[in-house]
Coordinates of N, CA and C and ligand atoms in Angstrom, one line a residue:
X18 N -26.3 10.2 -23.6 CA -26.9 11.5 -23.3 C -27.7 11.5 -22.0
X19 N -27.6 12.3 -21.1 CA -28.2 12.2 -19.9 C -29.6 13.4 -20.0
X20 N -30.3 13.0 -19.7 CA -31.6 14.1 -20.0 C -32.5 14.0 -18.6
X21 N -33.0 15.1 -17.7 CA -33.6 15.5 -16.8 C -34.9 16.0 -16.5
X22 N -35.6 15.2 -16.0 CA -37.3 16.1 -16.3 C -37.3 17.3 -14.7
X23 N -37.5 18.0 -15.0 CA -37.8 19.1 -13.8 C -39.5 19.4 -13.5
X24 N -39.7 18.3 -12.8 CA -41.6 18.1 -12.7 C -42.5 19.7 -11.7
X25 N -42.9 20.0 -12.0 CA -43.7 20.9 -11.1 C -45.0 21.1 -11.7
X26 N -45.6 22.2 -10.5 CA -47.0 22.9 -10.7 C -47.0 24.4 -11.9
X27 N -45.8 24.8 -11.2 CA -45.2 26.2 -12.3 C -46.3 27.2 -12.5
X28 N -47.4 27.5 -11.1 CA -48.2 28.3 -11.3 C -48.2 30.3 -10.6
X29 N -47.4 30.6 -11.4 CA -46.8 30.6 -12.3 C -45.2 30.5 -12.4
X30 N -44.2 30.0 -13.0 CA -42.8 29.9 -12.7 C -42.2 31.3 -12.5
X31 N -41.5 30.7 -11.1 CA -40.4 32.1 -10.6 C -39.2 32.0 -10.7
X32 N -38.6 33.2 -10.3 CA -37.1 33.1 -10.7 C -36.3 31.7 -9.7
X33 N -37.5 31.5 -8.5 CA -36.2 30.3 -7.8 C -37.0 29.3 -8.5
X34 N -37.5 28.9 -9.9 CA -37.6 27.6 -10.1 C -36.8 27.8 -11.3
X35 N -36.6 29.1 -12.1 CA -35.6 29.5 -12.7 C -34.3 29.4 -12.3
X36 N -34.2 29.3 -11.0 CA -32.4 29.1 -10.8 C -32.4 27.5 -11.0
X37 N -33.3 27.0 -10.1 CA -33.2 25.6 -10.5 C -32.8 25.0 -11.8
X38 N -33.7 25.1 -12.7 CA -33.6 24.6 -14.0 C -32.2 25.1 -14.6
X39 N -31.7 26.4 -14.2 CA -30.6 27.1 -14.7 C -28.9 25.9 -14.6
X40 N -29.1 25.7 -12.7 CA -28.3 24.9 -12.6 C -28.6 23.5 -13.0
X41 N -29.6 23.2 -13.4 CA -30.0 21.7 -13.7 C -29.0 21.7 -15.1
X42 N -29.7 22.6 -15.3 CA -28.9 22.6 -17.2 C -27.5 22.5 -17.2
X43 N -26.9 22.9 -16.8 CA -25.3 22.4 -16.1 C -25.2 21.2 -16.6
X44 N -25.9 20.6 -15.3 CA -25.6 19.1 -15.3 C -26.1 18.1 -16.0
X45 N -27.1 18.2 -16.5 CA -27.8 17.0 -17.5 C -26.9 17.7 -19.0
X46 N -27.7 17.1 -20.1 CA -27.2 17.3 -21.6 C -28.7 18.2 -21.9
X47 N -29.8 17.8 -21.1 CA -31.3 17.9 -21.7 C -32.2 18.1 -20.7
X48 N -32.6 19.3 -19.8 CA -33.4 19.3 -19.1 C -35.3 19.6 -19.6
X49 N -36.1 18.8 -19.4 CA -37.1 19.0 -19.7 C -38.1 19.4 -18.5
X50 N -38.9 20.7 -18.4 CA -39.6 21.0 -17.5 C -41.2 20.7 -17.7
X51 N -41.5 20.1 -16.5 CA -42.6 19.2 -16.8 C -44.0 19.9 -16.3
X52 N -44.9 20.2 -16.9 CA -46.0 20.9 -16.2 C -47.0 20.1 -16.1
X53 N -47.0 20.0 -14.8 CA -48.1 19.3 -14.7 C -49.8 19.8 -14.7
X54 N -50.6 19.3 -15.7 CA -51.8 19.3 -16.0 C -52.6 18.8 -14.9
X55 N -52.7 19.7 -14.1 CA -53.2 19.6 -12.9 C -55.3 19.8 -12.9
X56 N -55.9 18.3 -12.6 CA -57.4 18.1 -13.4 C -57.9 19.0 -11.6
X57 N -58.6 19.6 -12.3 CA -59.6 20.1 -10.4 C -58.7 21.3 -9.7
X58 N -57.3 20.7 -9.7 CA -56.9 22.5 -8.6 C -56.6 23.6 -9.4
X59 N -57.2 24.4 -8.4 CA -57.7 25.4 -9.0 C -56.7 26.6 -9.2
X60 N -55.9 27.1 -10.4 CA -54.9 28.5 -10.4 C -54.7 28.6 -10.9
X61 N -54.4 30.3 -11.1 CA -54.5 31.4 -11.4 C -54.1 31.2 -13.0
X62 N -53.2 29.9 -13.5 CA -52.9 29.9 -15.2 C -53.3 28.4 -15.8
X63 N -53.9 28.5 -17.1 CA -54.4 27.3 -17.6 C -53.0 26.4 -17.5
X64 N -52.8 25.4 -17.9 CA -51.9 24.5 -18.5 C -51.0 25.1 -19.6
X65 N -51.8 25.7 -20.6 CA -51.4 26.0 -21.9 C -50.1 27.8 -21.3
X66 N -51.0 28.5 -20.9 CA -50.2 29.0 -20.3 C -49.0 28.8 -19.4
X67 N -49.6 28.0 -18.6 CA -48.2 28.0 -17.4 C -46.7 27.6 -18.3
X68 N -47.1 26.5 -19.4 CA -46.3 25.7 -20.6 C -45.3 27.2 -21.3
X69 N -46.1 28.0 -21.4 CA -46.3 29.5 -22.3 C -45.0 30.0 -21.7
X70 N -45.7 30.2 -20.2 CA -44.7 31.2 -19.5 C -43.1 30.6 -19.3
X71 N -43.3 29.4 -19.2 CA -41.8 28.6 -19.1 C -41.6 29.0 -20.2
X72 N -41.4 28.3 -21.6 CA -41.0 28.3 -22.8 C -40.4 30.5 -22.6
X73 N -41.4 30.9 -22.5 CA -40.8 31.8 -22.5 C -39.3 32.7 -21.5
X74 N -39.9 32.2 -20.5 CA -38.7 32.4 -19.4 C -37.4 31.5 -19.3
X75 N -37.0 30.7 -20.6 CA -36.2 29.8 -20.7 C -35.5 30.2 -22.3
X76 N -35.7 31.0 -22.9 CA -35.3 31.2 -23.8 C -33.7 31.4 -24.3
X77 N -33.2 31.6 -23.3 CA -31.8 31.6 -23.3 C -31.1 30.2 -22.9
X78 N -31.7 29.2 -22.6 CA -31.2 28.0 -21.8 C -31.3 27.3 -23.0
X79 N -30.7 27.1 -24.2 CA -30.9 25.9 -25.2 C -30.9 24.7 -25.0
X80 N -30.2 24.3 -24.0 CA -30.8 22.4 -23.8 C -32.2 22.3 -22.5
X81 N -32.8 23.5 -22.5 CA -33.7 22.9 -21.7 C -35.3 23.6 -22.2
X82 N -36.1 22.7 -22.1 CA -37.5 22.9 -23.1 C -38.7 22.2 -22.1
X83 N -39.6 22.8 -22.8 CA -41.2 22.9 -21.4 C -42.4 21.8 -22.1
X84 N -42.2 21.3 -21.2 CA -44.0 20.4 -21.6 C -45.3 20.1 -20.7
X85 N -46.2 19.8 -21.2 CA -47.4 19.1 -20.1 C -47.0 17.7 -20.1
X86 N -47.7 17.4 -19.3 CA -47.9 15.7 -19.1 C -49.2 15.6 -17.5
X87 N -50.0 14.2 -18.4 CA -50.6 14.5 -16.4 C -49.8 13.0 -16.5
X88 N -50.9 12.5 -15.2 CA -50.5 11.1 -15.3 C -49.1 11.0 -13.8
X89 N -48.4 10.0 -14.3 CA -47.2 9.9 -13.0 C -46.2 10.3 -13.5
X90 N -45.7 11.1 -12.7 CA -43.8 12.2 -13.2 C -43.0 10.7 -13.7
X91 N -43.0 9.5 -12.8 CA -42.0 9.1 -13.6 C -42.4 8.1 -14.7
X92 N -43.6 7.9 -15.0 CA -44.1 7.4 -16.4 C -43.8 8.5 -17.6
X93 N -44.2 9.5 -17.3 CA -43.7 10.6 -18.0 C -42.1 10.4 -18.2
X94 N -41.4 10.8 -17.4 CA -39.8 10.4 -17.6 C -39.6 9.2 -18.2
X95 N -40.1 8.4 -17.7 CA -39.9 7.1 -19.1 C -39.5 7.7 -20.3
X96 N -40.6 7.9 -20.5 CA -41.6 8.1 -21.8 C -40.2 8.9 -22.6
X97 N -40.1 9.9 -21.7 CA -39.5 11.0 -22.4 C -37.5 10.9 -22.4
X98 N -37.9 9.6 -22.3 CA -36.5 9.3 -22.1 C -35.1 10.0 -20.9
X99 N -35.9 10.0 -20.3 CA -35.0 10.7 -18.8 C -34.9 9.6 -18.0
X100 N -33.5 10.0 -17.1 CA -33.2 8.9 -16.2 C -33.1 9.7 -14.6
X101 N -33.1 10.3 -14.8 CA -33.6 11.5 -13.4 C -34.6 12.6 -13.3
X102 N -34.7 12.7 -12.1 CA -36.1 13.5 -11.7 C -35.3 14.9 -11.6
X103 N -35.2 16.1 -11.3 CA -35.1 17.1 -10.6 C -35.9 18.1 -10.2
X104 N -35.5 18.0 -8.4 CA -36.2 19.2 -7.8 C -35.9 20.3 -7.0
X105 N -36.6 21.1 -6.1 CA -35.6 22.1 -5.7 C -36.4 21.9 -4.1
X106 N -35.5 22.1 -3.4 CA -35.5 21.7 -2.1 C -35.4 23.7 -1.0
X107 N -36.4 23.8 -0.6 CA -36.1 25.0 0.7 C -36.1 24.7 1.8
X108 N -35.4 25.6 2.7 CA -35.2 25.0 3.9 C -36.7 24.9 4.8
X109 N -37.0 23.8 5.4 CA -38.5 23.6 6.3 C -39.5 23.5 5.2
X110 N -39.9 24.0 4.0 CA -40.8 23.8 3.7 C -40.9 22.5 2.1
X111 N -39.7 22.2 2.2 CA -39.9 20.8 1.0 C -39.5 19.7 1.5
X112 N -38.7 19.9 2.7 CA -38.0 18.2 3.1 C -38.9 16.9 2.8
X113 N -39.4 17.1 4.2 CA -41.0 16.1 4.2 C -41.4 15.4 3.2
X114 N -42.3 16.4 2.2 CA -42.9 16.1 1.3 C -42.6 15.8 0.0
X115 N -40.9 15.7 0.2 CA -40.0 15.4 -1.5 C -39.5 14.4 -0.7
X116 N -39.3 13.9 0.1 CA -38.8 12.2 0.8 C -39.8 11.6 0.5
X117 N -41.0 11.7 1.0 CA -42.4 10.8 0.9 C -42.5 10.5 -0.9
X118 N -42.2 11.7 -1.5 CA -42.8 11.4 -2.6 C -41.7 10.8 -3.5
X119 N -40.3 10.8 -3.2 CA -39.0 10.2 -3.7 C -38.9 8.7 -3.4
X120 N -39.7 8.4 -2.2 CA -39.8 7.1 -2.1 C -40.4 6.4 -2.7
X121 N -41.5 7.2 -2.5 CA -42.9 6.6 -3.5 C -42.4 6.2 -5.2
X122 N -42.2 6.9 -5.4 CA -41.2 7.0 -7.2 C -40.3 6.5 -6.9
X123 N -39.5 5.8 -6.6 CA -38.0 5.1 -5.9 C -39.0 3.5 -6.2
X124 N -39.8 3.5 -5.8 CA -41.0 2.4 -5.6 C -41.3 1.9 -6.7
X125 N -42.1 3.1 -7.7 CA -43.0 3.2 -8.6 C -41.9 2.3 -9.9
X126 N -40.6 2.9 -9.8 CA -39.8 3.4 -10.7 C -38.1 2.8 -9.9
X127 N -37.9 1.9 -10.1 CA -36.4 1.8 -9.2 C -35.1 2.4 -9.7
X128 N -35.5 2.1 -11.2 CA -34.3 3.5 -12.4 C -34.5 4.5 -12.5
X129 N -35.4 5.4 -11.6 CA -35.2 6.7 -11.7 C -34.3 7.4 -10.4
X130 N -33.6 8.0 -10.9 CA -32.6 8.8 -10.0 C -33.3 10.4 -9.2
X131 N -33.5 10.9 -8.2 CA -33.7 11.7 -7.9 C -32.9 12.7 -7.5
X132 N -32.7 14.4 -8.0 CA -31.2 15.1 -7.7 C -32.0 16.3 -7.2
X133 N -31.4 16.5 -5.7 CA -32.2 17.6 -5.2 C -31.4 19.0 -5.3
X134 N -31.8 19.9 -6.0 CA -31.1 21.2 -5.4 C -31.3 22.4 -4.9
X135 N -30.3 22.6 -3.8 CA -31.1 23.4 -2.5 C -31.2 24.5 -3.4
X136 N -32.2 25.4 -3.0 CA -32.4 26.9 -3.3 C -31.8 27.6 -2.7
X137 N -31.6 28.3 -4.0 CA -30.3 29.5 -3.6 C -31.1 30.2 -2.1
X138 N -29.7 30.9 -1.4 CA -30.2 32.0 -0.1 C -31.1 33.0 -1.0
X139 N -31.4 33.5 -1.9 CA -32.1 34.8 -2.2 C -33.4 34.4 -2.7
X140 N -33.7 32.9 -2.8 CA -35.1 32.7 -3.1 C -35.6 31.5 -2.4
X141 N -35.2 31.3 -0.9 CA -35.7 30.6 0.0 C -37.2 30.7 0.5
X142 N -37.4 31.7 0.5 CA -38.6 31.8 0.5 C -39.9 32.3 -0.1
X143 N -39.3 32.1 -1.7 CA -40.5 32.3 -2.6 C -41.2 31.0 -2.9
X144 N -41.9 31.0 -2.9 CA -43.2 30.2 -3.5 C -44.0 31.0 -4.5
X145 N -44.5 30.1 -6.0 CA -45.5 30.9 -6.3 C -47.0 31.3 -5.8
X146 N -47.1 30.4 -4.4 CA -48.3 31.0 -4.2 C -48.4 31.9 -3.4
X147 N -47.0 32.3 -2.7 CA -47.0 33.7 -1.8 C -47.1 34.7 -2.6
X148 N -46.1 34.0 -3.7 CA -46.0 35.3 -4.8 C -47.7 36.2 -5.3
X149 N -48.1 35.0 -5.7 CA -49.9 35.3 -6.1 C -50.3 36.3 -5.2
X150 N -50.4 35.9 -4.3 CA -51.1 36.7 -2.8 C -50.1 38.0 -2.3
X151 N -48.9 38.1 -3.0 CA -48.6 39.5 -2.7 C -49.0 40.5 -3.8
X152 N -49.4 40.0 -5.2 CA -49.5 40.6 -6.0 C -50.8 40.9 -6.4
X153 N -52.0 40.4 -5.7 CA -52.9 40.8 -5.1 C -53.6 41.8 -4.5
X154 N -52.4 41.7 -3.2 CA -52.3 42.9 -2.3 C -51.7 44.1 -3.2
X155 N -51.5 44.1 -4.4 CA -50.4 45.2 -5.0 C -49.3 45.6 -4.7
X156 N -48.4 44.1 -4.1 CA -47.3 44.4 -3.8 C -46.1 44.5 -5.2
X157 N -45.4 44.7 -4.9 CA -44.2 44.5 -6.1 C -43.2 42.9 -5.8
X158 N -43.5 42.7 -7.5 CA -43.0 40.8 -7.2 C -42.0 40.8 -8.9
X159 N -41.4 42.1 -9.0 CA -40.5 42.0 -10.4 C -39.3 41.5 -10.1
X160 N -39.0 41.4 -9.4 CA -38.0 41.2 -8.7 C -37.7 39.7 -8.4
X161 N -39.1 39.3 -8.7 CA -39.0 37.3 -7.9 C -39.3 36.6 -9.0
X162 N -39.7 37.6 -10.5 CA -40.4 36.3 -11.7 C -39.5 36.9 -13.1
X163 N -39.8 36.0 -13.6 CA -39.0 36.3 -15.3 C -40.0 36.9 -15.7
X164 N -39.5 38.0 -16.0 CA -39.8 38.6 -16.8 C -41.4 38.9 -17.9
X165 N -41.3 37.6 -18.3 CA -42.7 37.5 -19.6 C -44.0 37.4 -17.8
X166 N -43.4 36.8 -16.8 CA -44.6 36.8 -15.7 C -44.9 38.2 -15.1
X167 N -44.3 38.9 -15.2 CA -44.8 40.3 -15.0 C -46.4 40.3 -15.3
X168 N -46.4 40.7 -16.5 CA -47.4 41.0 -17.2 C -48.5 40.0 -17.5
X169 N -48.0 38.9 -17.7 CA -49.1 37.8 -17.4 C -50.1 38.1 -16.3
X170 N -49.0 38.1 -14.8 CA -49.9 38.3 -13.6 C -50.9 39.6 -13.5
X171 N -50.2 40.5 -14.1 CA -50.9 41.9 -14.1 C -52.1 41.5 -14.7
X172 N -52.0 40.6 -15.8 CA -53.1 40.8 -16.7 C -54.6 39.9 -16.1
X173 N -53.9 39.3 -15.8 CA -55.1 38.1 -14.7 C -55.8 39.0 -13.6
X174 N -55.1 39.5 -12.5 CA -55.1 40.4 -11.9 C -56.4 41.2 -12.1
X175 N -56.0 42.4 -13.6 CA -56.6 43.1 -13.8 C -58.6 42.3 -14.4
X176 N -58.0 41.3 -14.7 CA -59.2 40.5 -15.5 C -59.8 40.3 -14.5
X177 N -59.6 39.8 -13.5 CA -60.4 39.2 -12.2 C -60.8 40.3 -11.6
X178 N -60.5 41.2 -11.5 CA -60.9 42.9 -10.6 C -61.9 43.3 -11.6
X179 N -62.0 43.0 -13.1 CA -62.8 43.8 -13.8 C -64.0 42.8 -13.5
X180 N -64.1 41.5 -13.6 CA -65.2 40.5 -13.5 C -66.1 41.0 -12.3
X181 N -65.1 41.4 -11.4 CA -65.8 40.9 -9.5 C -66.2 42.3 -9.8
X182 N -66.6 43.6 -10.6 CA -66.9 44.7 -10.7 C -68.9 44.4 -11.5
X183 N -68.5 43.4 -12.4 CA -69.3 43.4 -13.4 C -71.0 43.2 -12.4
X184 N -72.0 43.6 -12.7 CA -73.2 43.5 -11.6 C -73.8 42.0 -12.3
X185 N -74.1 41.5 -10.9 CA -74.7 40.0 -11.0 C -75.7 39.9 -11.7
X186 N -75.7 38.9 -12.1 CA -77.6 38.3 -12.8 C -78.6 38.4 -12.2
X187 N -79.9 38.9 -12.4 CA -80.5 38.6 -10.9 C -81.4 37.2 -11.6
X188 N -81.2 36.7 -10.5 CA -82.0 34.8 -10.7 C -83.5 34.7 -10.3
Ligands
ADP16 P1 -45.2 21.4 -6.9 O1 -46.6 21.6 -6.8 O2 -44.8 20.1 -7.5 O3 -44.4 21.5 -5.6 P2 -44.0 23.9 -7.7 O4 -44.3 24.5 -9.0 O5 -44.5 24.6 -6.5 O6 -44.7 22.4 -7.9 O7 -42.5 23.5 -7.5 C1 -41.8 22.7 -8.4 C2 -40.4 22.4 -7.8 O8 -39.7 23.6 -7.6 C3 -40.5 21.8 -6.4 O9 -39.4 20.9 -6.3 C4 -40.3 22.9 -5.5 O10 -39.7 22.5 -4.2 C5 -39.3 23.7 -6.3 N1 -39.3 25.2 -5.9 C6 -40.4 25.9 -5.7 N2 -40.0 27.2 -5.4 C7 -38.7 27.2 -5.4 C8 -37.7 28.2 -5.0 N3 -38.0 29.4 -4.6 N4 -36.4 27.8 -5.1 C9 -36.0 26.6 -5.4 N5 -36.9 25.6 -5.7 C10 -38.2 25.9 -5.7

């Protein structure tokens, strides 16, 4: 059985980390998407959530399922019995920084396999943190996330605008 961890930040997952995983599932038997429990940086969705939003935006993909882990992606993969990494590569903005860190884990880890796949043309340039910052501005971003993120973001969104309303303590 070949089984695949798909490691990220997933704050919050978009449709191009949804294609990824989509074609990942293809090719492995077992993709598992890995959230990383990220201690100190700071965004917009807990752990528990970000885990949430996958699980939910994967509901149709039966061999492929969401978890946390902190720690190192490929002690994790050990762990979880995977023999490859997968990630998703855009043009100018991942080369760099998935060689450095492939090596490193190539290093860490000599039996882990790394499988890069390019992002499709129609979500080369999403990121979820442009995404954040357009939705922000109150742009329209239904178009770039699955579905259950809609309304997640909205709801953050609206939470944070009601807070920065509320009148300060005076000290
Ligand atoms: P990280 O902080 O580890 O980069 P991200 O959640 O930003 O976590 O991304 C997880 C993985 O998904 C990375 O390999 C990233 O390059 C890839 N990715 C992010 N956005 C896209 C996209 N629009 N299309 C394809 N892959 C993407």
């Amino acid at each position: 059985m070949t089984t695949a961890v798909y490691p990220g930040t997933f704050d919050p997952i978009t449709k191009g980390h949804l294609d990824i995983a989509t074609r990942a599932a293809r090719l492995f038997d077992k993709v598992i998407i890995a959230v990383y429990d990220t201690p100190g940086k700071k965004l917009m969705f807990s752990t528990d959530e970000r885990v949430e939003l996958v699980q939910q935006s994967i509901s149709d993909l039966p061999n492929v399922t969401a978890r946390s882990y902190t720690g190192l992606t490929v002690s994790f993969a050990r762990e979880a019995g995977a023999q490859t990494l997968v990630r998703g590569l855009r043009i100018g903005a991942d080369f760099e920084g998935e060689f450095e860190m492939a090596l490193m884990n190539k290093n860490l880890a000599p039996d882990c396999e790394l499988v890069c796949l390019m992002a499709s043309m129609k979500y080369q340039f999403l990121s979820s943190s442009i995404l954040k910052e357009v939705a922000r501005l109150g742009g329209n971003i239904d178009d770039l996330v699955p579905k259950p993120v809609i309304g997640a973001i909205n709801a953050k969104l609206k939470a944070a605008r009601k807070a920065s309303k509320r009148p300060k303590k005076k000290i």
